[in-house]
Amino acid sequence: MRIGVFADVHANLEALEAVLGILRQQGVTHFACCGDIVGYGPDPGRCCDIICQLRCPVVAGNHDYGVLGRTRVADFNPDAAAALRWTREQLTEDRLLLLDGLPLTTVRKPLLLVHGSPSAPEQWEYIFTVREAEEEMRHFSEDICIVGHTHYPFAVAKPAGQPAQLIRAQSFQLAPGVKYLVNAGSVGQPRDGDPRACGLVLDTTNRTITFFRVPYDVARVQRKIIAAGLPESLAARLAVGR
Ligand SMILES: [Fe+2]
């Protein structure tokens, strides 16, 4: 089975469609989403509907709960907060209920899905370093935890009794007795300097994880952001992936 895992769509419809297109081309039949469907981008409703139609496991991100007031809007930077207020006005009651029903974590063996950190999913902490990843690995028992939130793809492996190590390969084999903490990167607002949409494929038969990048029509999304009256900085950053 091939599972397409993605995170941080952030209401970027063009990026989401590009990701789902490439995943289906690659024979992916199952999906999982690590949160932040909405926030920042101009198409929150359509992105909610498409992800709902996938009927896949989805966990909540801080922006998904922020729209609902379940995470304080004051905790977001001014541009993010402005986008959250705008997003709230765009979403129908059905879509707000969908976001409200998202759990903080979900398990689909061999995966644990969480947006921020397995140790404290409700605190939206960021995992940036191998050391932070290693500490987080003490807080889950599944073989693989996939997170989002930082918008930086990475993978860290920890063989039993050995220190955790960063995996630098784009594709890697899952070894028995090794625990993995993986960030799926961001579909709709990458911040690692590569503006292409990001995600990964878990192949449970071959026991591999493979990251991918896919280009999409950034200029079209930028025009929509400006036309919606969202902060212009949210459009500009898409072109550079920062
Ligand atoms: Fe995010």
PDB file of C-alpha atoms and ligand atoms in Angstrom:
ATOM      1  CA  MET A   1       0.000   0.000   0.000  1.00  0.00           C
ATOM      2  CA  ARG A   2       1.178   3.480  -0.846  1.00  0.00           C
ATOM      3  CA  ILE A   3       0.076   6.262   1.494  1.00  0.00           C
ATOM      4  CA  GLY A   4       0.473   9.890   0.489  1.00  0.00           C
ATOM      5  CA  VAL A   5       1.141  12.028   3.556  1.00  0.00           C
ATOM      6  CA  PHE A   6       0.989  15.807   3.452  1.00  0.00           C
ATOM      7  CA  ALA A   7       0.671  18.772   5.807  1.00  0.00           C
ATOM      8  CA  ASP A   8       0.227  22.537   5.963  1.00  0.00           C
ATOM      9  CA  VAL A   9      -1.929  22.987   2.890  1.00  0.00           C
ATOM     10  CA  HIS A  10      -2.882  26.441   4.167  1.00  0.00           C
ATOM     11  CA  ALA A  11      -5.794  26.990   1.806  1.00  0.00           C
ATOM     12  CA  ASN A  12      -3.572  26.758  -1.257  1.00  0.00           C
ATOM     13  CA  LEU A  13      -5.850  24.969  -3.734  1.00  0.00           C
ATOM     14  CA  GLU A  14      -3.424  24.955  -6.663  1.00  0.00           C
ATOM     15  CA  ALA A  15      -0.676  23.379  -4.549  1.00  0.00           C
ATOM     16  CA  LEU A  16      -3.083  20.800  -3.093  1.00  0.00           C
ATOM     17  CA  GLU A  17      -4.334  19.798  -6.541  1.00  0.00           C
ATOM     18  CA  ALA A  18      -0.757  19.458  -7.811  1.00  0.00           C
ATOM     19  CA  VAL A  19       0.153  17.240  -4.846  1.00  0.00           C
ATOM     20  CA  LEU A  20      -2.899  15.003  -5.174  1.00  0.00           C
ATOM     21  CA  GLY A  21      -2.300  14.759  -8.919  1.00  0.00           C
ATOM     22  CA  ILE A  22       1.247  13.525  -8.551  1.00  0.00           C
ATOM     23  CA  LEU A  23       0.299  11.161  -5.728  1.00  0.00           C
ATOM     24  CA  ARG A  24      -2.425   9.530  -7.821  1.00  0.00           C
ATOM     25  CA  GLN A  25      -0.006   9.251 -10.761  1.00  0.00           C
ATOM     26  CA  GLN A  26       2.301   7.347  -8.425  1.00  0.00           C
ATOM     27  CA  GLY A  27      -0.381   4.823  -7.504  1.00  0.00           C
ATOM     28  CA  VAL A  28      -1.193   6.242  -4.100  1.00  0.00           C
ATOM     29  CA  THR A  29      -4.554   4.949  -2.865  1.00  0.00           C
ATOM     30  CA  HIS A  30      -4.530   6.173   0.731  1.00  0.00           C
ATOM     31  CA  PHE A  31      -3.836   9.576   2.201  1.00  0.00           C
ATOM     32  CA  ALA A  32      -3.121  11.239   5.532  1.00  0.00           C
ATOM     33  CA  CYS A  33      -3.003  14.925   6.453  1.00  0.00           C
ATOM     34  CA  CYS A  34      -1.001  16.401   9.331  1.00  0.00           C
ATOM     35  CA  GLY A  35      -3.009  19.587   9.847  1.00  0.00           C
ATOM     36  CA  ASP A  36      -3.242  23.262   8.917  1.00  0.00           C
ATOM     37  CA  ILE A  37      -5.722  22.821   6.101  1.00  0.00           C
ATOM     38  CA  VAL A  38      -6.548  26.527   6.332  1.00  0.00           C
ATOM     39  CA  GLY A  39      -4.890  29.835   7.195  1.00  0.00           C
ATOM     40  CA  TYR A  40      -2.741  32.144   5.014  1.00  0.00           C
ATOM     41  CA  GLY A  41      -4.214  31.097   1.656  1.00  0.00           C
ATOM     42  CA  PRO A  42      -7.207  32.136  -0.453  1.00  0.00           C
ATOM     43  CA  ASP A  43      -9.166  28.863  -0.837  1.00  0.00           C
ATOM     44  CA  PRO A  44      -9.994  27.508   2.620  1.00  0.00           C
ATOM     45  CA  GLY A  45     -13.435  26.149   1.711  1.00  0.00           C
ATOM     46  CA  ARG A  46     -12.324  24.228  -1.376  1.00  0.00           C
ATOM     47  CA  CYS A  47      -9.336  22.771   0.458  1.00  0.00           C
ATOM     48  CA  CYS A  48     -11.591  21.611   3.328  1.00  0.00           C
ATOM     49  CA  ASP A  49     -13.949  19.941   0.849  1.00  0.00           C
ATOM     50  CA  ILE A  50     -11.203  18.178  -1.119  1.00  0.00           C
ATOM     51  CA  ILE A  51      -9.504  16.839   2.001  1.00  0.00           C
ATOM     52  CA  CYS A  52     -12.864  15.759   3.441  1.00  0.00           C
ATOM     53  CA  GLN A  53     -13.571  13.839   0.225  1.00  0.00           C
ATOM     54  CA  LEU A  54     -10.315  11.897   0.616  1.00  0.00           C
ATOM     55  CA  ARG A  55     -11.883  10.255   3.715  1.00  0.00           C
ATOM     56  CA  CYS A  56      -8.457   9.963   5.231  1.00  0.00           C
ATOM     57  CA  PRO A  57      -7.022  10.522   8.697  1.00  0.00           C
ATOM     58  CA  VAL A  58      -6.531  14.240   9.345  1.00  0.00           C
ATOM     59  CA  VAL A  59      -5.252  15.919  12.511  1.00  0.00           C
ATOM     60  CA  ALA A  60      -5.791  19.516  13.566  1.00  0.00           C
ATOM     61  CA  GLY A  61      -3.224  22.239  13.063  1.00  0.00           C
ATOM     62  CA  ASN A  62      -2.966  25.431  15.081  1.00  0.00           C
ATOM     63  CA  HIS A  63      -4.522  27.419  12.217  1.00  0.00           C
ATOM     64  CA  ASP A  64      -7.458  24.994  11.966  1.00  0.00           C
ATOM     65  CA  TYR A  65      -8.185  25.513  15.658  1.00  0.00           C
ATOM     66  CA  GLY A  66      -7.263  29.218  15.415  1.00  0.00           C
ATOM     67  CA  VAL A  67     -10.146  29.826  13.008  1.00  0.00           C
ATOM     68  CA  LEU A  68     -12.463  28.383  15.643  1.00  0.00           C
ATOM     69  CA  GLY A  69     -10.995  30.407  18.488  1.00  0.00           C
ATOM     70  CA  ARG A  70      -9.691  27.187  20.064  1.00  0.00           C
ATOM     71  CA  THR A  71      -6.176  28.626  19.732  1.00  0.00           C
ATOM     72  CA  ARG A  72      -6.006  32.321  20.634  1.00  0.00           C
ATOM     73  CA  VAL A  73      -5.712  34.504  17.535  1.00  0.00           C
ATOM     74  CA  ALA A  74      -3.455  36.779  19.614  1.00  0.00           C
ATOM     75  CA  ASP A  75      -0.882  33.956  19.606  1.00  0.00           C
ATOM     76  CA  PHE A  76      -0.413  34.342  15.833  1.00  0.00           C
ATOM     77  CA  ASN A  77       1.680  36.974  14.050  1.00  0.00           C
ATOM     78  CA  PRO A  78      -0.340  39.904  12.603  1.00  0.00           C
ATOM     79  CA  ASP A  79      -0.471  38.542   9.029  1.00  0.00           C
ATOM     80  CA  ALA A  80      -1.506  35.080  10.194  1.00  0.00           C
ATOM     81  CA  ALA A  81      -4.117  36.568  12.532  1.00  0.00           C
ATOM     82  CA  ALA A  82      -5.548  38.723   9.727  1.00  0.00           C
ATOM     83  CA  ALA A  83      -5.761  35.650   7.515  1.00  0.00           C
ATOM     84  CA  LEU A  84      -7.514  33.698  10.285  1.00  0.00           C
ATOM     85  CA  ARG A  85     -10.167  36.410  10.687  1.00  0.00           C
ATOM     86  CA  TRP A  86     -10.675  36.467   6.898  1.00  0.00           C
ATOM     87  CA  THR A  87     -10.821  32.657   6.768  1.00  0.00           C
ATOM     88  CA  ARG A  88     -13.475  32.489   9.469  1.00  0.00           C
ATOM     89  CA  GLU A  89     -15.730  34.694   7.319  1.00  0.00           C
ATOM     90  CA  GLN A  90     -15.297  32.426   4.301  1.00  0.00           C
ATOM     91  CA  LEU A  91     -16.154  29.114   5.931  1.00  0.00           C
ATOM     92  CA  THR A  92     -19.674  27.712   6.104  1.00  0.00           C
ATOM     93  CA  GLU A  93     -20.954  26.103   9.283  1.00  0.00           C
ATOM     94  CA  ASP A  94     -20.319  22.625   7.789  1.00  0.00           C
ATOM     95  CA  ARG A  95     -16.672  23.412   7.176  1.00  0.00           C
ATOM     96  CA  LEU A  96     -16.226  24.929  10.631  1.00  0.00           C
ATOM     97  CA  LEU A  97     -17.718  21.753  12.099  1.00  0.00           C
ATOM     98  CA  LEU A  98     -15.284  19.694  10.051  1.00  0.00           C
ATOM     99  CA  LEU A  99     -12.351  21.625  11.518  1.00  0.00           C
ATOM    100  CA  ASP A 100     -13.835  21.441  15.002  1.00  0.00           C
ATOM    101  CA  GLY A 101     -13.997  17.651  14.736  1.00  0.00           C
ATOM    102  CA  LEU A 102     -10.320  17.193  13.929  1.00  0.00           C
ATOM    103  CA  PRO A 103      -8.345  15.396  16.665  1.00  0.00           C
ATOM    104  CA  LEU A 104      -4.934  16.489  17.900  1.00  0.00           C
ATOM    105  CA  THR A 105      -3.449  13.075  17.175  1.00  0.00           C
ATOM    106  CA  THR A 106      -4.498   9.933  15.374  1.00  0.00           C
ATOM    107  CA  VAL A 107      -2.938   6.508  14.944  1.00  0.00           C
ATOM    108  CA  ARG A 108      -3.074   4.492  11.718  1.00  0.00           C
ATOM    109  CA  LYS A 109      -0.518   1.780  12.317  1.00  0.00           C
ATOM    110  CA  PRO A 110       2.373   2.041  11.746  1.00  0.00           C
ATOM    111  CA  LEU A 111       1.816   5.809  11.817  1.00  0.00           C
ATOM    112  CA  LEU A 112       1.181   8.348  14.517  1.00  0.00           C
ATOM    113  CA  LEU A 113       0.025  11.650  13.034  1.00  0.00           C
ATOM    114  CA  VAL A 114       0.327  14.948  14.900  1.00  0.00           C
ATOM    115  CA  HIS A 115       0.724  18.530  13.733  1.00  0.00           C
ATOM    116  CA  GLY A 116       3.183  19.911  16.287  1.00  0.00           C
ATOM    117  CA  SER A 117       4.866  17.578  18.748  1.00  0.00           C
ATOM    118  CA  PRO A 118       3.894  14.163  20.124  1.00  0.00           C
ATOM    119  CA  SER A 119       4.858  15.204  23.664  1.00  0.00           C
ATOM    120  CA  ALA A 120       2.356  18.098  23.809  1.00  0.00           C
ATOM    121  CA  PRO A 121       0.149  18.230  20.685  1.00  0.00           C
ATOM    122  CA  GLU A 122      -2.049  20.979  22.151  1.00  0.00           C
ATOM    123  CA  GLN A 123       0.897  23.343  22.681  1.00  0.00           C
ATOM    124  CA  TRP A 124       1.911  23.565  19.006  1.00  0.00           C
ATOM    125  CA  GLU A 125       5.615  23.236  19.688  1.00  0.00           C
ATOM    126  CA  TYR A 126       8.089  23.163  16.805  1.00  0.00           C
ATOM    127  CA  ILE A 127      10.574  20.365  16.171  1.00  0.00           C
ATOM    128  CA  PHE A 128      13.549  21.811  14.318  1.00  0.00           C
ATOM    129  CA  THR A 129      16.637  19.902  15.475  1.00  0.00           C
ATOM    130  CA  VAL A 130      17.743  16.284  15.678  1.00  0.00           C
ATOM    131  CA  ARG A 131      18.069  16.718  19.441  1.00  0.00           C
ATOM    132  CA  GLU A 132      14.480  17.944  19.702  1.00  0.00           C
ATOM    133  CA  ALA A 133      13.331  15.057  17.508  1.00  0.00           C
ATOM    134  CA  GLU A 134      15.177  12.541  19.678  1.00  0.00           C
ATOM    135  CA  GLU A 135      13.529  13.921  22.809  1.00  0.00           C
ATOM    136  CA  GLU A 136      10.108  13.700  21.159  1.00  0.00           C
ATOM    137  CA  MET A 137      10.718  10.055  20.259  1.00  0.00           C
ATOM    138  CA  ARG A 138      10.379   9.175  23.934  1.00  0.00           C
ATOM    139  CA  HIS A 139       6.728  10.211  23.710  1.00  0.00           C
ATOM    140  CA  PHE A 140       5.347   7.736  21.165  1.00  0.00           C
ATOM    141  CA  SER A 141       5.440   3.965  20.765  1.00  0.00           C
ATOM    142  CA  GLU A 142       4.514   3.668  17.075  1.00  0.00           C
ATOM    143  CA  ASP A 143       7.287   2.978  14.529  1.00  0.00           C
ATOM    144  CA  ILE A 144       6.800   6.264  12.684  1.00  0.00           C
ATOM    145  CA  CYS A 145       5.503   9.664  13.755  1.00  0.00           C
ATOM    146  CA  ILE A 146       4.753  12.153  10.991  1.00  0.00           C
ATOM    147  CA  VAL A 147       4.399  15.827  11.889  1.00  0.00           C
ATOM    148  CA  GLY A 148       4.017  19.175  10.118  1.00  0.00           C
ATOM    149  CA  HIS A 149       3.978  22.718  11.561  1.00  0.00           C
ATOM    150  CA  THR A 150       7.517  23.945  10.781  1.00  0.00           C
ATOM    151  CA  HIS A 151       7.002  23.697   6.986  1.00  0.00           C
ATOM    152  CA  TYR A 152      10.487  22.114   6.750  1.00  0.00           C
ATOM    153  CA  PRO A 153      10.652  18.507   5.507  1.00  0.00           C
ATOM    154  CA  PHE A 154      13.021  16.265   7.433  1.00  0.00           C
ATOM    155  CA  ALA A 155      13.468  12.719   8.697  1.00  0.00           C
ATOM    156  CA  VAL A 156      15.232  11.493  11.804  1.00  0.00           C
ATOM    157  CA  ALA A 157      15.935   7.835  12.604  1.00  0.00           C
ATOM    158  CA  LYS A 158      16.729   6.349  15.993  1.00  0.00           C
ATOM    159  CA  PRO A 159      17.964   2.752  16.147  1.00  0.00           C
ATOM    160  CA  ALA A 160      17.297   1.173  19.570  1.00  0.00           C
ATOM    161  CA  GLY A 161      20.071   2.056  22.014  1.00  0.00           C
ATOM    162  CA  GLN A 162      21.773   4.462  19.596  1.00  0.00           C
ATOM    163  CA  PRO A 163      21.604   8.218  19.079  1.00  0.00           C
ATOM    164  CA  ALA A 164      19.162   9.692  16.609  1.00  0.00           C
ATOM    165  CA  GLN A 165      20.480  10.640  13.177  1.00  0.00           C
ATOM    166  CA  LEU A 166      19.309  12.978  10.445  1.00  0.00           C
ATOM    167  CA  ILE A 167      18.475  11.172   7.198  1.00  0.00           C
ATOM    168  CA  ARG A 168      19.708  13.190   4.258  1.00  0.00           C
ATOM    169  CA  ALA A 169      18.351  11.018   1.433  1.00  0.00           C
ATOM    170  CA  GLN A 170      15.183  11.990  -0.418  1.00  0.00           C
ATOM    171  CA  SER A 171      14.110   8.332  -0.266  1.00  0.00           C
ATOM    172  CA  PHE A 172      15.033   5.827   2.415  1.00  0.00           C
ATOM    173  CA  GLN A 173      14.342   2.297   3.606  1.00  0.00           C
ATOM    174  CA  LEU A 174      12.594   1.731   6.920  1.00  0.00           C
ATOM    175  CA  ALA A 175      14.666  -0.646   9.003  1.00  0.00           C
ATOM    176  CA  PRO A 176      13.259  -2.971  11.663  1.00  0.00           C
ATOM    177  CA  GLY A 177      13.825  -1.866  15.255  1.00  0.00           C
ATOM    178  CA  VAL A 178      14.315   1.767  14.214  1.00  0.00           C
ATOM    179  CA  LYS A 179      11.999   4.589  15.215  1.00  0.00           C
ATOM    180  CA  TYR A 180      11.356   7.480  12.848  1.00  0.00           C
ATOM    181  CA  LEU A 181      10.176  11.048  13.287  1.00  0.00           C
ATOM    182  CA  VAL A 182       9.391  12.637   9.942  1.00  0.00           C
ATOM    183  CA  ASN A 183       8.136  16.076   8.924  1.00  0.00           C
ATOM    184  CA  ALA A 184       6.114  15.945   5.702  1.00  0.00           C
ATOM    185  CA  GLY A 185       6.983  19.545   4.778  1.00  0.00           C
ATOM    186  CA  SER A 186       4.321  21.946   3.543  1.00  0.00           C
ATOM    187  CA  VAL A 187       1.990  21.721   0.555  1.00  0.00           C
ATOM    188  CA  GLY A 188       0.851  25.304   0.491  1.00  0.00           C
ATOM    189  CA  GLN A 189       3.567  27.400   2.107  1.00  0.00           C
ATOM    190  CA  PRO A 190       7.035  25.767   2.028  1.00  0.00           C
ATOM    191  CA  ARG A 191       9.658  27.610   4.067  1.00  0.00           C
ATOM    192  CA  ASP A 192      12.807  25.683   3.229  1.00  0.00           C
ATOM    193  CA  GLY A 193      13.743  27.840   0.258  1.00  0.00           C
ATOM    194  CA  ASP A 194      12.078  25.581  -2.321  1.00  0.00           C
ATOM    195  CA  PRO A 195       8.738  27.068  -3.401  1.00  0.00           C
ATOM    196  CA  ARG A 196       7.424  23.806  -4.837  1.00  0.00           C
ATOM    197  CA  ALA A 197       4.720  21.948  -2.890  1.00  0.00           C
ATOM    198  CA  CYS A 198       6.068  19.183  -0.656  1.00  0.00           C
ATOM    199  CA  GLY A 199       4.857  15.834   0.655  1.00  0.00           C
ATOM    200  CA  LEU A 200       5.895  12.216   1.025  1.00  0.00           C
ATOM    201  CA  VAL A 201       4.881   8.693   0.091  1.00  0.00           C
ATOM    202  CA  LEU A 202       5.038   5.833   2.586  1.00  0.00           C
ATOM    203  CA  ASP A 203       5.190   2.482   0.787  1.00  0.00           C
ATOM    204  CA  THR A 204       4.205  -0.120   3.371  1.00  0.00           C
ATOM    205  CA  THR A 205       5.056  -3.031   1.053  1.00  0.00           C
ATOM    206  CA  ASN A 206       8.586  -1.970   0.151  1.00  0.00           C
ATOM    207  CA  ARG A 207       8.971  -0.209   3.520  1.00  0.00           C
ATOM    208  CA  THR A 208      10.210   3.067   2.089  1.00  0.00           C
ATOM    209  CA  ILE A 209       9.523   6.757   2.633  1.00  0.00           C
ATOM    210  CA  THR A 210      10.080   9.071  -0.324  1.00  0.00           C
ATOM    211  CA  PHE A 211       9.792  12.860  -0.252  1.00  0.00           C
ATOM    212  CA  PHE A 212       8.633  14.648  -3.383  1.00  0.00           C
ATOM    213  CA  ARG A 213       8.319  18.228  -4.640  1.00  0.00           C
ATOM    214  CA  VAL A 214       5.883  19.401  -7.277  1.00  0.00           C
ATOM    215  CA  PRO A 215       5.585  22.811  -8.960  1.00  0.00           C
ATOM    216  CA  TYR A 216       2.244  24.592  -9.129  1.00  0.00           C
ATOM    217  CA  ASP A 217       0.898  27.912 -10.427  1.00  0.00           C
ATOM    218  CA  VAL A 218       2.280  30.219  -7.730  1.00  0.00           C
ATOM    219  CA  ALA A 219       1.372  33.397  -9.653  1.00  0.00           C
ATOM    220  CA  ARG A 220      -2.291  32.382  -9.776  1.00  0.00           C
ATOM    221  CA  VAL A 221      -2.390  31.863  -6.003  1.00  0.00           C
ATOM    222  CA  GLN A 222      -0.630  35.181  -5.451  1.00  0.00           C
ATOM    223  CA  ARG A 223      -3.274  36.968  -7.537  1.00  0.00           C
ATOM    224  CA  LYS A 224      -6.034  35.338  -5.480  1.00  0.00           C
ATOM    225  CA  ILE A 225      -4.376  36.376  -2.203  1.00  0.00           C
ATOM    226  CA  ILE A 226      -4.159  39.998  -3.343  1.00  0.00           C
ATOM    227  CA  ALA A 227      -7.716  39.995  -4.738  1.00  0.00           C
ATOM    228  CA  ALA A 228      -9.016  38.637  -1.420  1.00  0.00           C
ATOM    229  CA  GLY A 229      -7.391  41.503   0.470  1.00  0.00           C
ATOM    230  CA  LEU A 230      -5.138  39.157   2.435  1.00  0.00           C
ATOM    231  CA  PRO A 231      -1.714  40.536   3.494  1.00  0.00           C
ATOM    232  CA  GLU A 232       0.572  40.923   0.460  1.00  0.00           C
ATOM    233  CA  SER A 233       3.482  39.337   2.326  1.00  0.00           C
ATOM    234  CA  LEU A 234       1.583  36.050   2.202  1.00  0.00           C
ATOM    235  CA  ALA A 235       1.656  36.227  -1.594  1.00  0.00           C
ATOM    236  CA  ALA A 236       5.293  37.305  -1.842  1.00  0.00           C
ATOM    237  CA  ARG A 237       6.668  34.498   0.309  1.00  0.00           C
ATOM    238  CA  LEU A 238       5.166  31.780  -1.902  1.00  0.00           C
ATOM    239  CA  ALA A 239       7.520  32.713  -4.753  1.00  0.00           C
ATOM    240  CA  VAL A 240      10.627  32.099  -2.661  1.00  0.00           C
ATOM    241  CA  GLY A 241       9.497  29.363  -0.312  1.00  0.00           C
ATOM    242  CA  ARG A 242      10.389  31.295   2.838  1.00  0.00           C
TER     243      ARG A 242
HETATM  244 FE    FE B   1       1.356  25.600   9.210  1.00  0.00          FE
END
